[in-house]
Amino acid sequence: MPKVLISDSMSNIAQKIFEKNNITVDVKTGLSEEEIIKIIPDYDGMVVRSATKVTKNIISAAKNLKVIGRAGAGVDNIDVSYAKENNMIVMNTPGGNANATAEHAFALIMSVLRKIPFANETTHKGMWEKKNIKGNELSKKTLGIVGFGNVGVRLSNLVKGFDVKVLVYSKSLKSRKEDYPHVEDVSFEELISKSDIISFHCKATKEGKPLISKDHYKKMKKTAYIINAARGNIVDEKDLNDALNENLIAGAAIDVFSKEPAKENILFNNPKIILTPHIAASTSEASVVVAEMVANQICDFLLNKVQKNIV
Ligand code: 3PG
């Protein structure tokens, strides 16, 4: 009977699906690399979110592992090429948490525009800052979306009722542009200079090089906001902090960090930045969908050799 390890916390629907398919499943979360290395030879499959780093050392020790499943989209916590070299397949659950992530990006956009965190904090303290809080409206603004996969597309659809101009920078948009008449396909430079809000929904570069540099900030509107709910290294944290301190842009909202969990970070306590702890995909609804998808895919692979959503 195949055996699967779930090493990150996720909906228990995954466990139930494995059990229903007579696959032995162990849920062991919060393990160190050394602890995983000790137990991993027992398993045929492994399920992770983003907390477990599936390193070369873990893959080398995983003598029976055939499949690594990511309950979510990003696989940057998994050494995918080394896993492939070692005849393992890696699968994810594209689209499973796209709406959750897009809605969080939207919530961050509205929060920066209407200064919700500051208003909340001061009102709780009885400070009544009504005169000092003047927000901006999303309507009639230009939203720049970088990356147009499941999340970027969903965000572009979510803002449809807001009379927003949507600019998109995506290498793959040209070939499928007719499916998205509500967005404009632009260069990165054009998006940077024309957008009031720039929201990142792309993968990080392989080399970890940030997509936005100091020079880009100088070309942005001084009233512009940056939203990053994709991956931490897409926006260099020091450059962003400098750009805000030099008033090159108005503010930012960040859900992802160069190092997670973020216990220390240059962005902490900058009043122009709203921070959330990588929770864009963390909704009750999405966590069930991704757990269900990954468990079904792994069962299908281990029992019937069906390969779905391979990265
Ligand atoms: C993803 O890549 O799917 C999202 O960033 C969510 O990551 P999480 O599963 O760690 O919340």
Short mmCIF file of C-alpha atoms and ligand atoms in Angstrom, two decimals:
data_model
loop_
_atom_site.label_atom_id
_atom_site.label_comp_id
_atom_site.label_asym_id
_atom_site.label_seq_id
_atom_site.Cartn_x
_atom_site.Cartn_y
_atom_site.Cartn_z
CA MET A 1 0.00 0.00 0.00
CA PRO A 2 1.50 3.41 -0.96
CA LYS A 3 2.37 5.84 1.81
CA VAL A 4 2.07 9.64 1.75
CA LEU A 5 3.47 12.31 4.07
CA ILE A 6 1.62 15.61 4.53
CA SER A 7 4.26 17.97 5.93
CA ASP A 8 2.41 21.31 5.99
CA SER A 9 -0.88 22.19 7.61
CA MET A 10 -3.83 21.98 5.24
CA SER A 11 -7.48 20.99 5.20
CA ASN A 12 -8.03 17.46 6.58
CA ILE A 13 -9.98 16.68 3.41
CA ALA A 14 -6.62 15.62 1.92
CA GLN A 15 -6.11 13.04 4.64
CA LYS A 16 -9.65 11.71 4.18
CA ILE A 17 -9.19 11.33 0.41
CA PHE A 18 -5.97 9.33 0.88
CA GLU A 19 -7.63 7.09 3.48
CA LYS A 20 -10.65 6.52 1.24
CA ASN A 21 -8.25 5.37 -1.48
CA ASN A 22 -6.47 2.98 0.92
CA ILE A 23 -3.31 5.08 0.89
CA THR A 24 -1.58 5.30 4.26
CA VAL A 25 -1.17 8.93 5.24
CA ASP A 26 0.83 10.61 8.00
CA VAL A 27 0.37 14.28 8.87
CA LYS A 28 3.59 15.62 10.40
CA THR A 29 3.95 19.37 10.20
CA GLY A 30 6.66 21.76 11.39
CA LEU A 31 9.49 19.24 10.90
CA SER A 32 13.08 20.37 10.35
CA GLU A 33 15.02 19.30 7.24
CA GLU A 34 16.90 16.72 9.36
CA GLU A 35 13.66 15.28 10.73
CA ILE A 36 12.19 14.97 7.23
CA ILE A 37 15.39 13.34 5.94
CA LYS A 38 15.06 10.65 8.63
CA ILE A 39 11.47 9.68 7.77
CA ILE A 40 11.19 10.44 4.04
CA PRO A 41 12.57 7.07 2.80
CA ASP A 42 9.28 5.48 4.00
CA TYR A 43 7.09 7.50 1.66
CA ASP A 44 5.91 7.23 -1.96
CA GLY A 45 4.33 10.68 -1.98
CA MET A 46 4.74 13.97 -0.17
CA VAL A 47 2.30 16.90 0.09
CA VAL A 48 3.43 20.44 0.96
CA ARG A 49 2.28 24.04 0.93
CA SER A 50 5.01 26.71 1.04
CA ALA A 51 6.44 26.15 4.52
CA THR A 52 8.31 22.89 3.84
CA LYS A 53 11.43 23.47 1.75
CA VAL A 54 11.91 20.35 -0.35
CA THR A 55 15.67 20.57 -0.69
CA LYS A 56 18.27 18.50 -2.56
CA ASN A 57 19.11 16.80 0.75
CA ILE A 58 15.50 15.72 1.28
CA ILE A 59 15.15 14.57 -2.33
CA SER A 60 18.42 12.57 -2.16
CA ALA A 61 17.21 10.80 0.97
CA ALA A 62 13.76 10.06 -0.49
CA LYS A 63 14.57 6.66 -1.95
CA ASN A 64 10.94 5.64 -2.55
CA LEU A 65 9.42 9.03 -3.33
CA LYS A 66 7.63 9.19 -6.67
CA VAL A 67 5.55 12.35 -6.37
CA ILE A 68 5.69 15.71 -4.60
CA GLY A 69 2.36 17.54 -4.56
CA ARG A 70 2.02 21.25 -3.84
CA ALA A 71 -1.36 22.25 -2.41
CA GLY A 72 -1.17 25.66 -4.08
CA ALA A 73 0.45 27.31 -7.07
CA GLY A 74 4.06 28.36 -6.37
CA VAL A 75 6.67 25.61 -6.37
CA ASP A 76 9.68 27.77 -5.52
CA ASN A 77 10.00 25.90 -2.20
CA ILE A 78 10.65 22.67 -4.11
CA ASP A 79 13.87 21.88 -5.99
CA VAL A 80 11.87 20.86 -9.04
CA SER A 81 14.77 20.18 -11.42
CA TYR A 82 16.57 17.98 -8.87
CA ALA A 83 13.32 16.12 -8.17
CA LYS A 84 12.94 15.48 -11.92
CA GLU A 85 16.56 14.29 -12.18
CA ASN A 86 15.65 11.81 -9.48
CA ASN A 87 12.60 10.53 -11.38
CA MET A 88 10.05 12.21 -9.17
CA ILE A 89 7.18 14.20 -10.54
CA VAL A 90 6.09 17.50 -9.05
CA MET A 91 2.48 18.64 -9.33
CA ASN A 92 0.60 21.71 -8.15
CA THR A 93 -3.04 22.83 -8.09
CA PRO A 94 -3.27 25.73 -10.56
CA GLY A 95 -6.28 27.95 -10.09
CA GLY A 96 -7.27 26.30 -6.80
CA ASN A 97 -6.49 29.40 -4.75
CA ALA A 98 -6.57 32.01 -7.53
CA ASN A 99 -9.79 33.68 -6.43
CA ALA A 100 -8.62 33.85 -2.80
CA THR A 101 -5.35 35.46 -3.86
CA ALA A 102 -6.99 37.92 -6.24
CA GLU A 103 -9.55 38.92 -3.60
CA HIS A 104 -6.74 39.52 -1.10
CA ALA A 105 -4.89 41.68 -3.62
CA PHE A 106 -8.14 43.59 -4.12
CA ALA A 107 -8.55 43.96 -0.33
CA LEU A 108 -4.98 45.31 -0.12
CA ILE A 109 -5.72 47.79 -2.92
CA MET A 110 -8.79 49.11 -1.11
CA SER A 111 -6.93 49.13 2.21
CA VAL A 112 -4.09 51.32 0.90
CA LEU A 113 -6.46 53.63 -0.97
CA ARG A 114 -8.79 54.14 2.03
CA LYS A 115 -6.10 53.82 4.76
CA ILE A 116 -8.19 51.16 6.53
CA PRO A 117 -5.45 49.78 8.85
CA PHE A 118 -4.57 53.28 10.17
CA ALA A 119 -8.25 54.19 10.54
CA ASN A 120 -8.92 50.95 12.40
CA GLU A 121 -5.95 51.24 14.74
CA THR A 122 -6.59 54.88 15.68
CA THR A 123 -10.35 54.48 16.06
CA HIS A 124 -9.80 51.55 18.45
CA LYS A 125 -7.62 53.89 20.50
CA GLY A 126 -10.39 56.52 20.67
CA MET A 127 -8.35 58.98 18.58
CA TRP A 128 -11.09 59.91 16.02
CA GLU A 129 -8.72 60.79 13.15
CA LYS A 130 -11.57 61.68 10.77
CA LYS A 131 -9.97 64.97 9.69
CA ASN A 132 -6.59 63.33 9.00
CA ILE A 133 -7.86 60.46 6.88
CA LYS A 134 -8.68 61.24 3.30
CA GLY A 135 -8.68 58.26 0.98
CA ASN A 136 -8.62 57.84 -2.78
CA GLU A 137 -11.16 56.06 -4.95
CA LEU A 138 -10.38 53.12 -7.17
CA SER A 139 -12.87 54.26 -9.79
CA LYS A 140 -11.34 55.96 -12.84
CA LYS A 141 -7.83 54.81 -11.87
CA THR A 142 -5.38 52.73 -13.89
CA LEU A 143 -4.52 49.31 -12.47
CA GLY A 144 -1.35 47.68 -13.79
CA ILE A 145 -1.26 43.89 -13.47
CA VAL A 146 2.12 42.21 -13.89
CA GLY A 147 1.63 38.56 -14.83
CA PHE A 148 -1.64 37.33 -16.29
CA GLY A 149 -2.13 33.78 -15.08
CA ASN A 150 -5.10 32.58 -13.03
CA VAL A 151 -4.68 35.25 -10.33
CA GLY A 152 -3.99 38.21 -12.62
CA VAL A 153 -6.97 37.32 -14.82
CA ARG A 154 -9.24 36.95 -11.80
CA LEU A 155 -8.17 40.35 -10.41
CA SER A 156 -8.86 41.98 -13.79
CA ASN A 157 -12.37 40.51 -13.66
CA LEU A 158 -12.96 41.53 -10.03
CA VAL A 159 -12.40 45.22 -10.78
CA LYS A 160 -14.76 45.26 -13.75
CA GLY A 161 -17.48 47.16 -11.87
CA PHE A 162 -15.09 49.94 -10.87
CA ASP A 163 -14.60 51.76 -14.15
CA VAL A 164 -10.89 51.01 -13.92
CA LYS A 165 -8.49 50.95 -16.85
CA VAL A 166 -6.51 47.70 -16.65
CA LEU A 167 -3.03 47.52 -18.16
CA VAL A 168 -1.34 44.12 -18.30
CA TYR A 169 2.27 43.16 -18.76
CA SER A 170 2.54 39.48 -19.59
CA LYS A 171 4.77 37.63 -22.02
CA SER A 172 1.95 35.25 -22.95
CA LEU A 173 -0.92 37.74 -23.34
CA LYS A 174 -0.40 38.54 -27.04
CA SER A 175 -1.37 35.06 -28.21
CA ARG A 176 -4.63 35.02 -26.17
CA LYS A 177 -5.50 38.73 -26.13
CA GLU A 178 -8.88 38.25 -27.84
CA ASP A 179 -10.14 36.41 -24.72
CA TYR A 180 -9.52 39.52 -22.61
CA PRO A 181 -10.95 42.57 -24.37
CA HIS A 182 -11.20 44.42 -21.02
CA VAL A 183 -7.42 44.75 -20.60
CA GLU A 184 -4.67 46.52 -22.53
CA ASP A 185 -1.47 44.66 -23.39
CA VAL A 186 1.46 47.00 -22.60
CA SER A 187 5.21 46.95 -22.06
CA PHE A 188 6.57 46.84 -18.51
CA GLU A 189 7.88 50.41 -18.89
CA GLU A 190 4.47 51.67 -20.00
CA LEU A 191 2.72 49.89 -17.15
CA ILE A 192 5.17 51.35 -14.63
CA SER A 193 4.75 54.94 -15.80
CA LYS A 194 0.97 54.94 -16.38
CA SER A 195 -0.46 52.92 -13.47
CA ASP A 196 -1.93 54.28 -10.26
CA ILE A 197 -1.74 50.83 -8.68
CA ILE A 198 0.69 48.11 -9.75
CA SER A 199 -0.14 44.59 -8.59
CA PHE A 200 2.28 41.69 -9.11
CA HIS A 201 0.86 38.29 -10.02
CA CYS A 202 3.79 36.62 -11.74
CA LYS A 203 6.40 34.04 -10.78
CA ALA A 204 9.72 35.14 -9.32
CA THR A 205 12.62 35.04 -11.76
CA LYS A 206 14.79 31.91 -11.59
CA GLU A 207 17.82 33.93 -10.46
CA GLY A 208 15.71 35.71 -7.83
CA LYS A 209 16.37 39.08 -9.49
CA PRO A 210 13.70 41.69 -8.60
CA LEU A 211 11.46 42.84 -11.45
CA ILE A 212 11.31 46.41 -10.30
CA SER A 213 14.44 48.51 -9.80
CA LYS A 214 15.29 51.93 -8.36
CA ASP A 215 15.03 53.50 -11.82
CA HIS A 216 11.50 52.15 -12.23
CA TYR A 217 10.37 53.92 -9.05
CA LYS A 218 11.62 57.20 -10.50
CA LYS A 219 9.39 56.65 -13.55
CA MET A 220 6.27 55.87 -11.50
CA LYS A 221 3.57 58.35 -10.51
CA LYS A 222 4.33 59.84 -7.09
CA THR A 223 0.78 58.91 -6.10
CA ALA A 224 1.19 55.26 -7.14
CA TYR A 225 0.89 52.16 -4.95
CA ILE A 226 2.60 48.78 -5.22
CA ILE A 227 0.81 45.57 -4.27
CA ASN A 228 2.73 42.29 -4.00
CA ALA A 229 0.86 39.09 -3.19
CA ALA A 230 3.00 36.95 -5.51
CA ARG A 231 6.54 36.27 -4.24
CA GLY A 232 8.81 38.29 -1.94
CA ASN A 233 11.83 38.64 -4.17
CA ILE A 234 9.86 40.17 -7.06
CA VAL A 235 9.98 43.52 -5.25
CA ASP A 236 13.32 44.27 -3.56
CA GLU A 237 12.42 45.28 -0.01
CA LYS A 238 15.23 47.81 0.48
CA ASP A 239 14.51 49.55 -2.84
CA LEU A 240 10.81 49.72 -1.98
CA ASN A 241 11.54 51.12 1.46
CA ASP A 242 13.87 53.75 -0.04
CA ALA A 243 11.33 54.67 -2.73
CA LEU A 244 8.71 55.27 -0.04
CA ASN A 245 11.05 57.22 2.20
CA GLU A 246 12.11 59.38 -0.77
CA ASN A 247 8.42 59.96 -1.67
CA LEU A 248 8.90 58.46 -5.14
CA ILE A 249 5.61 56.57 -4.65
CA ALA A 250 2.73 56.88 -2.16
CA GLY A 251 2.52 53.47 -0.55
CA ALA A 252 2.55 49.70 -0.79
CA ALA A 253 0.84 46.58 0.47
CA ILE A 254 2.91 43.44 0.79
CA ASP A 255 1.81 39.86 1.55
CA VAL A 256 5.03 38.01 0.66
CA PHE A 257 8.60 38.44 1.87
CA SER A 258 12.15 37.64 0.81
CA LYS A 259 12.46 35.49 3.94
CA GLU A 260 9.44 33.75 5.43
CA PRO A 261 8.35 33.57 8.16
CA ALA A 262 9.31 37.28 8.30
CA LYS A 263 10.47 37.87 11.86
CA GLU A 264 12.62 40.87 10.98
CA ASN A 265 12.29 42.99 7.88
CA ILE A 266 13.32 46.42 6.66
CA LEU A 267 9.67 47.15 5.82
CA PHE A 268 8.47 46.70 9.40
CA ASN A 269 7.04 49.90 10.93
CA ASN A 270 7.09 51.92 7.71
CA PRO A 271 3.71 53.71 8.03
CA LYS A 272 3.28 53.82 4.25
CA ILE A 273 3.19 50.03 3.99
CA ILE A 274 0.47 47.56 4.86
CA LEU A 275 1.84 44.09 5.63
CA THR A 276 0.09 40.72 5.84
CA PRO A 277 1.81 37.36 6.55
CA HIS A 278 1.44 35.47 3.21
CA ILE A 279 -2.28 34.93 3.74
CA ALA A 280 -3.55 35.77 0.26
CA ALA A 281 -4.49 32.15 -0.39
CA SER A 282 -5.55 31.41 3.17
CA THR A 283 -9.32 31.20 2.99
CA SER A 284 -11.53 28.37 4.23
CA GLU A 285 -12.76 27.87 0.68
CA ALA A 286 -9.38 27.79 -1.10
CA SER A 287 -7.70 25.58 1.48
CA VAL A 288 -10.32 22.88 0.91
CA VAL A 289 -10.06 23.18 -2.89
CA VAL A 290 -6.26 22.91 -3.05
CA ALA A 291 -6.14 20.03 -0.52
CA GLU A 292 -8.81 18.17 -2.45
CA MET A 293 -7.11 18.76 -5.80
CA VAL A 294 -3.66 17.68 -4.68
CA ALA A 295 -4.89 14.59 -2.84
CA ASN A 296 -6.99 13.41 -5.79
CA GLN A 297 -4.11 14.05 -8.21
CA ILE A 298 -1.65 12.10 -6.05
CA CYS A 299 -4.07 9.19 -5.59
CA ASP A 300 -4.64 9.09 -9.34
CA PHE A 301 -0.91 9.07 -9.97
CA LEU A 302 0.04 6.49 -7.35
CA LEU A 303 -2.86 4.16 -8.14
CA ASN A 304 -3.47 4.69 -11.88
CA LYS A 305 -0.29 6.42 -13.17
CA VAL A 306 -2.38 9.46 -14.24
CA GLN A 307 -0.25 12.61 -14.49
CA LYS A 308 -2.12 15.89 -13.96
CA ASN A 309 -0.87 19.43 -13.35
CA ILE A 310 2.77 18.45 -13.64
CA VAL A 311 5.21 21.36 -13.34
C1 3PG B 1 0.67 29.77 -3.67
O1 3PG B 1 1.76 29.77 -4.25
O2 3PG B 1 -0.21 28.92 -3.92
C2 3PG B 1 0.37 30.84 -2.69
O3 3PG B 1 1.44 31.70 -2.51
C3 3PG B 1 -0.13 30.29 -1.37
O4 3PG B 1 0.89 29.73 -0.60
P1 3PG B 1 0.49 28.96 0.75
O5 3PG B 1 -0.08 27.65 0.34
O6 3PG B 1 1.75 28.81 1.51
O7 3PG B 1 -0.51 29.79 1.47
#
